[in-house]
Tab-separated table of C-alpha atoms in Angstrom:
chain	number	residue	atom	x	y	z
A	1	GLN	CA	77.176	-313.266	-7.400
A	2	LEU	CA	73.929	-315.269	-6.978
A	3	GLU	CA	72.807	-317.974	-4.524
A	4	VAL	CA	70.732	-320.734	-6.214
A	5	GLU	CA	68.674	-323.537	-4.564
A	6	VAL	CA	66.122	-326.125	-5.759
A	7	THR	CA	62.809	-326.540	-3.849
A	8	ASP	CA	59.770	-328.702	-4.324
A	9	ILE	CA	56.232	-327.457	-4.621
A	10	SER	CA	55.875	-327.257	-0.917
A	11	GLY	CA	58.982	-325.150	-0.609
A	12	LYS	CA	61.220	-327.878	0.791
A	13	THR	CA	64.850	-327.495	-0.260
A	14	ILE	CA	65.937	-330.314	-2.435
A	15	ASP	CA	69.434	-329.004	-3.318
A	16	GLY	CA	71.598	-326.060	-2.476
A	17	PRO	CA	71.931	-323.276	-1.934
A	18	VAL	CA	75.044	-322.948	-4.083
A	19	ARG	CA	76.870	-319.751	-5.258
A	20	LEU	CA	76.704	-318.859	-8.913
A	21	ASP	CA	79.279	-316.295	-10.170
A	22	ILE	CA	78.305	-314.400	-13.320
A	23	SER	CA	81.192	-312.505	-15.023
A	24	VAL	CA	80.137	-309.487	-17.192
A	25	ILE	CA	82.483	-309.409	-20.161
A	26	ASP	CA	83.474	-305.826	-21.240
A	27	GLN	CA	82.277	-304.723	-24.614
A	28	ASN	CA	83.979	-301.834	-26.467
A	29	ASP	CA	81.138	-299.356	-26.109
A	30	ASN	CA	83.025	-296.218	-24.904
A	31	ARG	CA	84.976	-293.885	-27.109
A	32	PRO	CA	88.256	-292.296	-25.949
A	33	MET	CA	87.737	-288.777	-24.594
A	34	PHE	CA	90.115	-285.817	-24.123
A	35	LYS	CA	88.997	-284.231	-20.864
A	36	GLU	CA	91.814	-281.864	-19.953
A	37	GLY	CA	91.613	-279.309	-22.759
A	38	PRO	CA	92.161	-276.760	-24.084
A	39	TYR	CA	95.525	-278.112	-25.129
A	40	VAL	CA	98.126	-275.368	-25.774
A	41	GLY	CA	101.843	-275.981	-26.149
A	42	HIS	CA	104.871	-273.751	-26.741
A	43	VAL	CA	108.124	-274.402	-28.500
A	44	MET	CA	110.989	-271.980	-29.045
A	45	GLU	CA	111.823	-271.243	-32.671
A	46	GLY	CA	115.026	-272.889	-33.861
A	47	SER	CA	114.617	-275.744	-31.396
A	48	PRO	CA	116.432	-278.960	-32.386
A	49	THR	CA	114.576	-281.850	-34.036
A	50	GLY	CA	112.879	-284.041	-31.468
A	51	THR	CA	112.073	-281.294	-28.984
A	52	THR	CA	109.037	-282.237	-26.904
A	53	VAL	CA	106.247	-279.656	-27.165
A	54	MET	CA	103.433	-281.154	-25.039
A	55	ARG	CA	101.646	-284.387	-24.064
A	56	MET	CA	98.089	-285.370	-25.124
A	57	THR	CA	96.275	-287.836	-22.850
A	58	ALA	CA	92.837	-289.314	-23.528
A	59	PHE	CA	90.545	-291.356	-21.232
A	60	ASP	CA	88.589	-294.497	-22.115
A	61	ALA	CA	85.891	-295.782	-19.725
A	62	ASP	CA	86.233	-299.396	-20.934
A	63	ASP	CA	88.188	-302.086	-19.136
A	64	SER	CA	91.774	-300.900	-18.903
A	65	SER	CA	92.991	-304.504	-18.838
A	66	THR	CA	91.594	-305.147	-22.273
A	67	ASP	CA	92.240	-303.770	-25.702
A	68	ASN	CA	88.975	-301.900	-25.367
A	69	ALA	CA	90.940	-299.168	-23.513
A	70	LEU	CA	94.299	-299.677	-25.206
A	71	LEU	CA	94.783	-296.287	-26.883
A	72	ARG	CA	96.974	-295.233	-29.768
A	73	TYR	CA	97.480	-291.579	-30.868
A	74	ASN	CA	97.762	-290.113	-34.329
A	75	ILE	CA	97.902	-286.654	-35.989
A	76	LEU	CA	95.007	-286.390	-38.423
A	77	LYS	CA	95.547	-282.800	-39.639
A	78	GLN	CA	98.035	-279.888	-39.362
A	79	THR	CA	97.040	-276.294	-40.074
A	80	PRO	CA	98.836	-274.529	-41.730
A	81	THR	CA	100.778	-277.019	-43.803
A	82	LYS	CA	103.802	-274.795	-44.476
A	83	PRO	CA	106.766	-274.842	-44.457
A	84	SER	CA	106.202	-278.609	-44.070
A	85	PRO	CA	102.968	-280.632	-43.849
A	86	ASN	CA	104.627	-282.736	-41.162
A	87	MET	CA	106.057	-280.265	-38.668
A	88	PHE	CA	105.272	-282.459	-35.677
A	89	TYR	CA	105.040	-286.118	-34.649
A	90	ILE	CA	103.057	-287.693	-31.829
A	91	ASP	CA	104.250	-290.748	-29.930
A	92	PRO	CA	101.398	-293.257	-30.573
A	93	GLU	CA	101.591	-294.781	-27.112
A	94	LYS	CA	102.565	-291.868	-24.808
A	95	GLY	CA	100.889	-289.002	-26.678
A	96	ASP	CA	104.014	-286.788	-26.615
A	97	ILE	CA	104.098	-284.240	-29.454
A	98	VAL	CA	107.639	-283.507	-30.704
A	99	THR	CA	109.167	-281.463	-33.518
A	100	VAL	CA	110.340	-283.387	-36.581
A	101	VAL	CA	111.595	-280.557	-38.840
A	102	SER	CA	115.078	-279.074	-38.776
A	103	PRO	CA	115.746	-275.943	-36.654
A	104	VAL	CA	116.085	-273.920	-39.850
A	105	LEU	CA	112.474	-274.589	-40.818
A	106	LEU	CA	111.287	-273.836	-37.296
A	107	ASP	CA	111.837	-270.108	-37.924
A	108	ARG	CA	109.106	-267.884	-36.546
A	109	GLU	CA	109.935	-264.972	-38.860
A	110	THR	CA	109.547	-267.064	-42.085
A	111	MET	CA	106.281	-268.750	-41.102
A	112	GLU	CA	102.863	-267.669	-42.285
A	113	THR	CA	101.771	-267.676	-38.672
A	114	PRO	CA	103.500	-268.655	-35.425
A	115	LYS	CA	100.438	-270.756	-34.436
A	116	TYR	CA	99.781	-274.320	-35.571
A	117	GLU	CA	96.668	-276.387	-34.893
A	118	LEU	CA	96.846	-280.164	-34.842
A	119	VAL	CA	93.819	-282.470	-34.852
A	120	ILE	CA	94.826	-285.369	-32.609
A	121	GLU	CA	93.040	-288.721	-32.772
A	122	ALA	CA	92.964	-291.301	-29.979
A	123	LYS	CA	91.793	-294.823	-31.068
A	124	ASP	CA	91.189	-297.784	-28.758
A	125	MET	CA	91.649	-301.479	-29.619
A	126	GLY	CA	95.347	-300.701	-29.939
A	127	GLY	CA	94.714	-298.599	-33.012
A	128	LEU	CA	93.001	-301.295	-35.039
A	129	ASP	CA	90.463	-300.234	-37.609
A	130	VAL	CA	87.669	-301.640	-35.479
A	131	GLY	CA	88.573	-299.352	-32.583
A	132	LEU	CA	86.521	-296.374	-31.475
A	133	THR	CA	88.029	-292.906	-31.819
A	134	GLY	CA	87.992	-289.506	-30.095
A	135	THR	CA	89.633	-286.280	-31.281
A	136	ALA	CA	90.915	-283.022	-29.806
A	137	THR	CA	92.723	-279.944	-31.141
A	138	ALA	CA	96.202	-279.084	-29.963
A	139	THR	CA	97.360	-275.492	-30.441
A	140	ILE	CA	101.135	-275.073	-30.713
A	141	LEU	CA	102.693	-271.609	-30.505
A	142	ILE	CA	106.168	-270.953	-31.895
A	143	ASP	CA	107.820	-268.657	-29.328
A	144	ASP	CA	110.193	-265.932	-30.430
A	145	LYS	CA	113.817	-265.658	-29.451
A	146	ASN	CA	116.008	-262.651	-30.126
A	147	ASP	CA	117.609	-263.891	-33.323
A	148	HIS	CA	117.167	-260.660	-35.318
A	149	PRO	CA	118.910	-257.427	-34.304
A	150	PRO	CA	117.078	-254.123	-34.837
A	151	GLU	CA	118.138	-252.254	-37.970
A	152	PHE	CA	117.731	-248.582	-38.833
A	153	THR	CA	115.574	-247.993	-41.889
A	154	LYS	CA	118.282	-245.704	-43.285
A	155	LYS	CA	121.878	-244.934	-42.482
A	156	GLU	CA	121.472	-241.174	-42.091
A	157	PHE	CA	118.711	-239.000	-40.658
A	158	GLN	CA	118.335	-235.226	-41.000
A	159	ALA	CA	117.014	-232.745	-38.443
A	160	THR	CA	116.670	-228.968	-38.244
A	161	VAL	CA	116.250	-227.029	-35.001
A	162	LYS	CA	116.200	-223.348	-34.097
A	163	GLU	CA	118.745	-222.207	-31.563
A	164	GLY	CA	117.391	-221.709	-28.070
A	165	VAL	CA	114.609	-224.302	-28.576
A	166	THR	CA	114.208	-227.640	-26.761
A	167	GLY	CA	112.088	-230.708	-27.513
A	168	VAL	CA	111.877	-233.624	-29.953
A	169	ILE	CA	113.542	-232.822	-33.293
A	170	VAL	CA	113.421	-236.150	-35.192
A	171	ASN	CA	112.083	-239.710	-34.849
A	172	LEU	CA	114.501	-242.481	-35.820
A	173	THR	CA	112.779	-245.532	-37.357
A	174	VAL	CA	113.996	-249.127	-37.035
A	175	GLY	CA	112.860	-252.534	-38.212
A	176	ASP	CA	112.969	-255.718	-36.159
A	177	ARG	CA	111.527	-259.056	-37.305
A	178	ASP	CA	111.118	-260.383	-33.791
A	179	ASP	CA	107.859	-260.517	-31.825
A	180	PRO	CA	106.586	-256.948	-31.118
A	181	THR	CA	105.217	-258.058	-27.750
A	182	THR	CA	108.616	-259.072	-26.376
A	183	GLY	CA	111.896	-257.547	-25.292
A	184	ALA	CA	113.426	-259.152	-28.395
A	185	TRP	CA	111.662	-256.417	-30.427
A	186	ARG	CA	111.639	-253.421	-28.075
A	187	ALA	CA	114.474	-251.021	-28.888
A	188	VAL	CA	116.926	-249.197	-26.643
A	189	TYR	CA	118.761	-246.229	-28.186
A	190	THR	CA	122.117	-244.756	-27.151
A	191	ILE	CA	124.030	-241.715	-28.375
A	192	ILE	CA	127.581	-243.024	-28.708
A	193	ASN	CA	129.272	-239.986	-30.277
A	194	GLY	CA	128.771	-236.266	-30.917
A	195	ASN	CA	127.150	-235.255	-27.618
A	196	PRO	CA	129.957	-233.989	-25.347
A	197	GLY	CA	127.845	-231.184	-23.889
A	198	GLN	CA	124.900	-233.517	-23.183
A	199	SER	CA	122.643	-231.271	-25.243
A	200	PHE	CA	120.767	-234.243	-26.719
A	201	GLU	CA	118.824	-237.173	-25.295
A	202	ILE	CA	117.071	-240.058	-27.016
A	203	HIS	CA	114.146	-242.118	-25.704
A	204	THR	CA	112.078	-244.980	-27.132
A	205	ASN	CA	108.477	-244.439	-28.175
A	206	PRO	CA	106.789	-247.493	-26.579
A	207	GLN	CA	104.027	-247.598	-29.206
A	208	THR	CA	106.115	-247.304	-32.389
A	209	ASN	CA	109.568	-248.430	-31.168
A	210	GLU	CA	110.979	-245.244	-32.748
A	211	GLY	CA	113.835	-243.331	-31.200
A	212	MET	CA	112.738	-239.812	-30.214
A	213	LEU	CA	115.804	-237.556	-30.387
A	214	SER	CA	115.397	-234.411	-28.269
A	215	VAL	CA	117.311	-231.229	-27.554
A	216	VAL	CA	117.471	-230.837	-23.762
A	217	LYS	CA	119.950	-227.950	-23.589
A	218	PRO	CA	119.314	-225.060	-26.008
A	219	LEU	CA	121.790	-224.966	-28.892
A	220	ASP	CA	123.780	-221.857	-29.846
A	221	TYR	CA	124.093	-221.162	-33.553
A	222	GLU	CA	127.081	-218.891	-32.979
A	223	ILE	CA	129.009	-221.713	-31.267
A	224	SER	CA	128.107	-224.466	-33.736
A	225	ALA	CA	125.661	-224.450	-36.633
A	226	PHE	CA	125.957	-228.219	-37.236
A	227	HIS	CA	125.993	-231.314	-35.043
A	228	THR	CA	126.594	-234.927	-36.042
A	229	LEU	CA	125.416	-237.697	-33.730
A	230	LEU	CA	126.108	-241.420	-33.946
A	231	ILE	CA	123.189	-243.447	-32.574
A	232	LYS	CA	123.205	-247.135	-31.639
A	233	VAL	CA	120.098	-249.298	-31.240
A	234	GLU	CA	119.843	-252.558	-29.287
A	235	ASN	CA	117.075	-254.760	-27.903
A	236	GLU	CA	115.959	-254.933	-24.304
A	237	ASP	CA	116.720	-258.681	-24.363
A	238	PRO	CA	120.195	-259.939	-25.341
A	239	LEU	CA	120.688	-261.496	-28.739
A	240	ILE	CA	121.216	-265.251	-28.959
A	241	PRO	CA	124.923	-266.158	-28.918
A	242	ASP	CA	125.366	-266.778	-32.658
A	243	ILE	CA	123.731	-263.441	-33.634
A	244	ALA	CA	125.475	-260.031	-33.354
A	245	TYR	CA	124.593	-256.378	-33.949
A	246	GLY	CA	125.713	-255.295	-37.395
A	247	PRO	CA	126.432	-251.984	-39.131
A	248	SER	CA	122.701	-251.412	-39.681
A	249	SER	CA	122.243	-251.115	-35.933
A	250	THR	CA	123.948	-247.699	-35.979
A	251	ALA	CA	122.909	-244.536	-37.817
A	252	THR	CA	124.094	-240.956	-38.189
A	253	VAL	CA	121.928	-237.913	-37.445
A	254	GLN	CA	122.893	-234.644	-39.122
A	255	ILE	CA	121.476	-231.679	-37.180
A	256	THR	CA	121.353	-228.170	-38.635
A	257	VAL	CA	120.942	-225.291	-36.181
A	258	GLU	CA	119.001	-222.312	-37.535
A	259	ASP	CA	120.037	-218.821	-36.471
A	260	VAL	CA	117.521	-216.856	-34.382
A	261	ASN	CA	117.767	-213.173	-33.531
A	262	GLU	CA	118.609	-213.273	-29.834
A	263	GLY	CA	118.185	-210.374	-27.455
A	264	PRO	CA	121.244	-208.451	-26.228
A	265	VAL	CA	122.703	-209.535	-22.902
A	266	PHE	CA	123.755	-207.138	-20.127
A	267	HIS	CA	127.097	-207.742	-18.423
A	268	PRO	CA	126.855	-208.106	-15.493
A	269	ASN	CA	123.206	-208.596	-14.686
A	270	PRO	CA	122.149	-207.366	-12.214
A	271	MET	CA	124.396	-204.304	-12.218
A	272	THR	CA	125.257	-202.693	-8.869
A	273	VAL	CA	126.590	-199.272	-7.983
A	274	THR	CA	126.842	-197.208	-4.786
A	275	LYS	CA	126.117	-193.471	-4.788
A	276	PRO	CA	125.449	-190.833	-2.108
A	277	GLU	CA	121.899	-189.584	-2.081
A	278	ASN	CA	121.372	-185.981	-3.210
A	279	ILE	CA	124.048	-186.134	-5.923
A	280	PRO	CA	123.527	-183.286	-8.434
A	281	ILE	CA	121.016	-183.703	-11.241
A	282	GLY	CA	122.829	-184.849	-14.360
A	283	SER	CA	125.367	-186.945	-12.468
A	284	VAL	CA	126.550	-190.134	-14.196
A	285	VAL	CA	125.460	-193.232	-12.298
A	286	LEU	CA	126.857	-195.973	-14.531
A	287	THR	CA	127.551	-196.861	-18.160
A	288	VAL	CA	125.921	-200.210	-18.932
A	289	ASN	CA	127.380	-202.807	-21.258
A	290	ALA	CA	125.181	-205.067	-23.377
A	291	THR	CA	126.414	-207.322	-26.167
A	292	ASP	CA	124.538	-209.078	-28.947
A	293	PRO	CA	124.923	-212.894	-28.976
A	294	ASP	CA	124.344	-212.835	-32.744
A	295	THR	CA	128.027	-212.314	-33.459
A	296	LEU	CA	127.641	-213.357	-37.090
A	297	GLN	CA	125.143	-210.586	-37.689
A	298	HIS	CA	126.187	-206.953	-37.768
A	299	GLN	CA	123.634	-205.293	-35.524
A	300	THR	CA	123.512	-202.107	-33.472
A	301	ILE	CA	122.120	-201.788	-29.948
A	302	ARG	CA	119.977	-198.998	-28.557
A	303	TYR	CA	119.143	-198.489	-24.892
A	304	SER	CA	116.002	-197.265	-23.153
A	305	VAL	CA	114.494	-197.034	-19.682
A	306	TYR	CA	112.051	-199.849	-18.924
A	307	LYS	CA	111.088	-199.308	-15.271
A	308	ASP	CA	112.175	-196.292	-13.232
A	309	PRO	CA	109.626	-196.148	-10.369
A	310	ALA	CA	110.638	-192.717	-9.037
A	311	GLY	CA	111.492	-191.189	-12.415
A	312	TRP	CA	115.037	-190.348	-11.337
A	313	LEU	CA	117.070	-191.730	-14.240
A	314	GLU	CA	117.700	-191.489	-17.966
A	315	ILE	CA	119.928	-193.491	-20.316
A	316	ASN	CA	121.844	-192.443	-23.408
A	317	PRO	CA	120.299	-194.577	-26.164
A	318	THR	CA	123.614	-194.953	-27.969
A	319	ASN	CA	126.349	-195.466	-25.401
A	320	GLY	CA	124.294	-196.723	-22.417
A	321	THR	CA	125.342	-194.013	-19.943
A	322	ILE	CA	122.808	-193.678	-17.116
A	323	GLY	CA	122.401	-190.208	-15.560
A	324	THR	CA	120.144	-188.606	-12.966
A	325	THR	CA	117.192	-186.395	-13.866
A	326	ALA	CA	116.172	-185.743	-10.261
A	327	ILE	CA	117.613	-185.802	-6.763
A	328	LEU	CA	118.131	-189.315	-5.430
A	329	ASP	CA	116.495	-189.650	-2.040
A	330	ARG	CA	117.350	-192.549	0.239
A	331	GLU	CA	114.275	-191.818	2.318
A	332	SER	CA	111.929	-192.222	-0.693
A	333	PRO	CA	109.238	-194.956	-0.483
A	334	TYR	CA	110.687	-196.283	-3.762
A	335	VAL	CA	113.887	-197.219	-1.945
A	336	GLN	CA	113.942	-200.568	-0.146
A	337	ASN	CA	116.744	-201.361	2.308
A	338	ASN	CA	118.742	-198.412	0.940
A	339	ILE	CA	118.572	-199.886	-2.600
A	340	TYR	CA	116.810	-198.317	-5.569
A	341	THR	CA	116.034	-200.709	-8.439
A	342	ALA	CA	115.507	-199.765	-12.084
A	343	LEU	CA	115.229	-201.823	-15.273
A	344	PHE	CA	116.678	-200.964	-18.700
A	345	LEU	CA	116.253	-202.400	-22.173
A	346	ALA	CA	118.825	-203.133	-24.854
A	347	ILE	CA	117.210	-203.469	-28.297
A	348	ASP	CA	119.065	-204.744	-31.362
A	349	SER	CA	118.438	-203.786	-34.988
A	350	GLY	CA	117.332	-207.249	-36.113
A	351	ASN	CA	114.148	-208.003	-38.027
A	352	PRO	CA	112.151	-208.333	-35.873
A	353	PRO	CA	114.180	-206.584	-33.158
A	354	ALA	CA	115.129	-208.585	-30.074
A	355	THR	CA	115.229	-207.139	-26.564
A	356	GLY	CA	117.277	-207.868	-23.476
A	357	THR	CA	116.526	-206.598	-19.963
A	358	GLY	CA	119.066	-205.450	-17.420
A	359	THR	CA	118.548	-204.713	-13.728
A	360	LEU	CA	120.342	-201.867	-11.938
A	361	HIS	CA	120.620	-201.760	-8.130
A	362	ILE	CA	121.737	-198.383	-6.743
A	363	THR	CA	122.801	-198.497	-3.109
A	364	LEU	CA	122.203	-195.006	-1.697
A	365	GLU	CA	124.538	-193.737	1.004
A	366	ASP	CA	122.874	-191.585	3.646
A	367	VAL	CA	123.414	-187.834	3.686
A	368	ASN	CA	122.229	-185.623	6.542
A	369	ASP	CA	119.383	-184.049	4.605
A	370	ASN	CA	116.502	-184.400	7.049
A	371	VAL	CA	115.948	-182.173	10.075
A	372	PRO	CA	114.762	-183.947	13.223
A	373	SER	CA	111.065	-183.712	14.028
A	374	LEU	CA	109.586	-183.120	17.478
A	375	TYR	CA	106.555	-184.812	19.078
A	376	PRO	CA	104.128	-184.092	20.601
A	377	THR	CA	103.468	-180.471	19.559
A	378	LEU	CA	100.650	-179.843	22.090
A	379	ALA	CA	100.656	-180.103	25.885
A	380	LYS	CA	98.125	-179.200	28.598
A	381	VAL	CA	98.553	-178.388	32.268
A	382	CYS	CA	96.310	-177.202	35.103
A	383	ASP	CA	96.739	-173.605	36.280
A	384	ASP	CA	97.097	-174.873	39.867
A	385	ALA	CA	99.158	-178.002	39.094
A	386	LYS	CA	101.581	-179.099	41.754
A	387	ASP	CA	103.650	-181.171	39.303
A	388	LEU	CA	105.092	-178.656	36.841
A	389	ARG	CA	106.681	-181.293	34.584
A	390	VAL	CA	104.565	-180.511	31.573
A	391	VAL	CA	105.514	-183.014	28.875
A	392	VAL	CA	108.177	-185.430	27.673
A	393	LEU	CA	109.269	-184.541	24.131
A	394	GLY	CA	110.724	-187.032	21.683
A	395	ALA	CA	112.676	-186.453	18.470
A	396	SER	CA	113.061	-188.640	15.362
A	397	ASP	CA	115.055	-188.365	12.173
A	398	LYS	CA	114.608	-190.113	8.793
A	399	ASP	CA	118.362	-190.247	8.318
A	400	LEU	CA	120.657	-193.015	9.489
A	401	HIS	CA	123.332	-192.978	12.149
A	402	PRO	CA	125.464	-190.981	12.665
A	403	ASN	CA	123.110	-188.350	11.198
A	404	THR	CA	120.407	-188.840	13.819
A	405	ASP	CA	120.647	-189.003	17.625
A	406	PRO	CA	121.892	-188.044	20.079
A	407	PHE	CA	119.705	-184.976	19.674
A	408	LYS	CA	120.319	-181.599	21.288
A	409	PHE	CA	117.221	-179.900	22.764
A	410	GLU	CA	117.240	-176.163	23.490
A	411	LEU	CA	114.793	-173.417	24.359
A	412	SER	CA	114.829	-170.398	22.170
A	413	LYS	CA	115.093	-166.997	23.835
A	414	GLN	CA	112.104	-166.382	26.091
A	415	SER	CA	110.326	-163.051	25.864
A	416	GLY	CA	109.942	-160.900	28.951
A	417	PRO	CA	112.183	-160.408	31.944
A	418	GLU	CA	110.999	-163.538	33.709
A	419	LYS	CA	111.773	-167.081	32.540
A	420	LEU	CA	108.675	-169.285	32.675
A	421	TRP	CA	109.995	-172.726	31.609
A	422	ARG	CA	113.046	-174.774	30.988
A	423	ILE	CA	113.925	-177.990	29.070
A	424	THR	CA	115.919	-180.892	30.479
A	425	LYS	CA	117.457	-183.713	28.406
A	426	LEU	CA	116.388	-187.193	29.517
A	427	ASN	CA	118.351	-189.352	27.049
A	428	ASN	CA	119.610	-189.262	23.437
A	429	THR	CA	116.119	-188.926	21.986
A	430	HIS	CA	113.921	-187.391	24.686
A	431	ALA	CA	113.730	-184.233	26.794
A	432	GLN	CA	111.308	-182.862	29.375
A	433	VAL	CA	109.658	-179.426	29.522
A	434	ILE	CA	109.231	-178.092	33.069
A	435	LEU	CA	107.325	-174.987	34.146
A	436	LEU	CA	109.156	-172.758	36.616
A	437	GLN	CA	105.916	-171.461	38.097
A	438	ASN	CA	102.154	-171.806	37.785
A	439	LEU	CA	100.750	-169.863	34.861
A	440	LYS	CA	97.447	-168.199	34.283
A	441	LYS	CA	94.866	-169.866	32.105
A	442	ALA	CA	95.907	-169.087	28.544
A	443	ASN	CA	97.685	-170.482	25.465
A	444	TYR	CA	101.457	-170.287	25.340
A	445	ASN	CA	103.869	-171.053	22.492
A	446	ILE	CA	107.195	-172.429	23.713
A	447	PRO	CA	109.952	-172.065	21.045
A	448	ILE	CA	112.154	-175.186	20.975
A	449	SER	CA	115.067	-176.141	18.714
A	450	VAL	CA	116.243	-179.739	18.217
A	451	THR	CA	119.531	-180.496	16.491
A	452	ASP	CA	120.817	-183.845	15.145
A	453	SER	CA	124.390	-185.168	15.252
A	454	GLY	CA	125.129	-184.984	11.549
A	455	LYS	CA	128.092	-183.198	10.009
A	456	PRO	CA	127.110	-180.529	9.494
A	457	PRO	CA	124.222	-180.797	11.974
A	458	LEU	CA	120.670	-179.791	11.028
A	459	THR	CA	118.350	-177.917	13.392
A	460	ASN	CA	114.580	-177.771	13.465
A	461	ASN	CA	113.064	-174.720	15.172
A	462	THR	CA	109.508	-175.448	16.203
A	463	GLU	CA	106.985	-174.425	18.845
A	464	LEU	CA	105.315	-176.455	21.532
A	465	LYS	CA	101.752	-175.246	22.106
A	466	LEU	CA	101.048	-175.220	25.843
A	467	GLN	CA	97.463	-174.869	27.062
A	468	VAL	CA	97.042	-173.834	30.718
A	469	CYS	CA	93.543	-174.897	31.779
A	470	SER	CA	91.395	-174.583	34.893
A	471	CYS	CA	90.879	-177.845	36.715
A	472	LYS	CA	87.977	-178.444	39.089
A	473	LYS	CA	86.755	-181.758	40.461
A	474	SER	CA	89.156	-183.704	38.213
A	475	LYS	CA	87.737	-181.925	35.157
A	476	MET	CA	90.029	-179.932	32.911
A	477	ASP	CA	88.415	-176.862	31.365
A	478	CYS	CA	90.381	-175.487	28.441
A	479	SER	CA	87.433	-173.741	26.796
A	480	ALA	CA	88.876	-170.310	27.303
A	481	THR	CA	91.990	-171.474	25.554
A	482	ASP	CA	90.130	-173.034	22.631
A	483	ALA	CA	91.136	-176.446	23.943
A	484	LEU	CA	89.257	-179.739	24.100
A	485	HIS	CA	87.747	-180.925	27.405
A	486	ILE	CA	90.006	-183.783	28.490
A	487	SER	CA	90.045	-185.571	31.770
A	488	MET	CA	92.822	-184.377	34.049
A	489	THR	CA	93.306	-187.939	35.178
A	490	LEU	CA	93.895	-189.090	31.599
A	491	ILE	CA	96.394	-186.282	31.009
A	492	LEU	CA	98.388	-187.114	34.107
A	493	LEU	CA	98.361	-190.836	33.223
A	494	SER	CA	99.541	-190.095	29.691
A	495	LEU	CA	102.362	-187.868	30.919
A	496	PHE	CA	103.413	-190.464	33.464
A	497	SER	CA	103.400	-193.207	30.797
A	498	ILE	CA	105.552	-191.156	28.409
A	499	PHE	CA	107.920	-190.271	31.198
A	500	CYS	CA	108.316	-193.930	32.212
A	501	LYS	CA	108.896	-195.100	28.623
A	502	SER	CA	111.695	-192.555	28.183
A	503	PHE	CA	113.665	-194.256	30.930
A	504	SER	CA	112.834	-197.853	29.983
């Protein structure tokens, strides 16, 4: 828009101003451009003719109200050209790319490649030859659908496994023409027959899609030397409705179990028996029973001692009779909670021989075979002591009730016409020695007997050594009696503590 006026030489307006409108007429000087790439479309294989894949849209900077920006689309080139050089069509006005071949030809598994590249041309001037052009590449991917069931590469597989062994025994191979990156290809295996004991499991190898058949419970050759499994394979994704799993989606696995020389088994294990301690040497403890699982082999079994911590036992190698070679002692450090444990071996005559281990627990019943012991065995007292209670004696017994306390304490016959001491029972396990008069500084041996409550009872005759010492200024002098110098205060405190504990 311009304003125009006419002036003379002096600048005086002669005419105007008037408005002058200048219209700039568009010239076709811009090519169509595809700005939104890359252009990638997907279409499912087997899709019906006319299925829309994607839309291509170009931009032209010329006047949109003129033919300079009136675009028309065209497919210049398709790569690859099989199975048809014209797999797709593009709507010249909208730019929609659609399929033009039948669903049968749109089969991913029969194509050279599931990827097609189309060179798309956009031409202005309504597609006339004088129009300017722009191009772009459209990539179209044929997506897989589960239209092929997995099929075993053979109808029967063979496997061999040793009895007693677990782990993978065979890999089952399958073929599937679907896309390996999808659930339409990935296999799922199922054992549908021949596995009542759940001895087998099958899992999919994610890298190879193979079925890894494993033994998870050891097999027994003597029960069954052969197993036949029926295996089914399916895909993770369901098949399309008009496709079904056929006979090739099942296979048979023939499994042969190899015999292995197994060790004999003790019955029961552990074995338990109860015996009194101190039974005579050579006494029969138990006759063990071990059997060989290899029932189809004719083998003999020999027995031997494996672990006998105290060395008390022997076993007949032929018939398994266990006897004693020493006195059984319940109080032995080898006995825990009244139970003595030994291990025995049963060895078969196989090549190589196989060994089984059996455990024997002998519960030992207590017998009154331990005399009670007395403590302490030394006591000291001052020659001028006012408290003539010398010491509190205690007794203990390694046996069990009723072969222990209550204990009976007695003084043996005292020499001389005059009795110097006496013993008084405090409770079932303690007694007190009391002097009847002050004694001269010297060493005295007091004969004491302590008897347990067993049947028959056992008696221990022992001596309490009594040191009579001189005490001055709270110092106890036992030097003349070959005694140690011990504080009188400490002695009295110790005696008082023992005395108090006996009544607590």
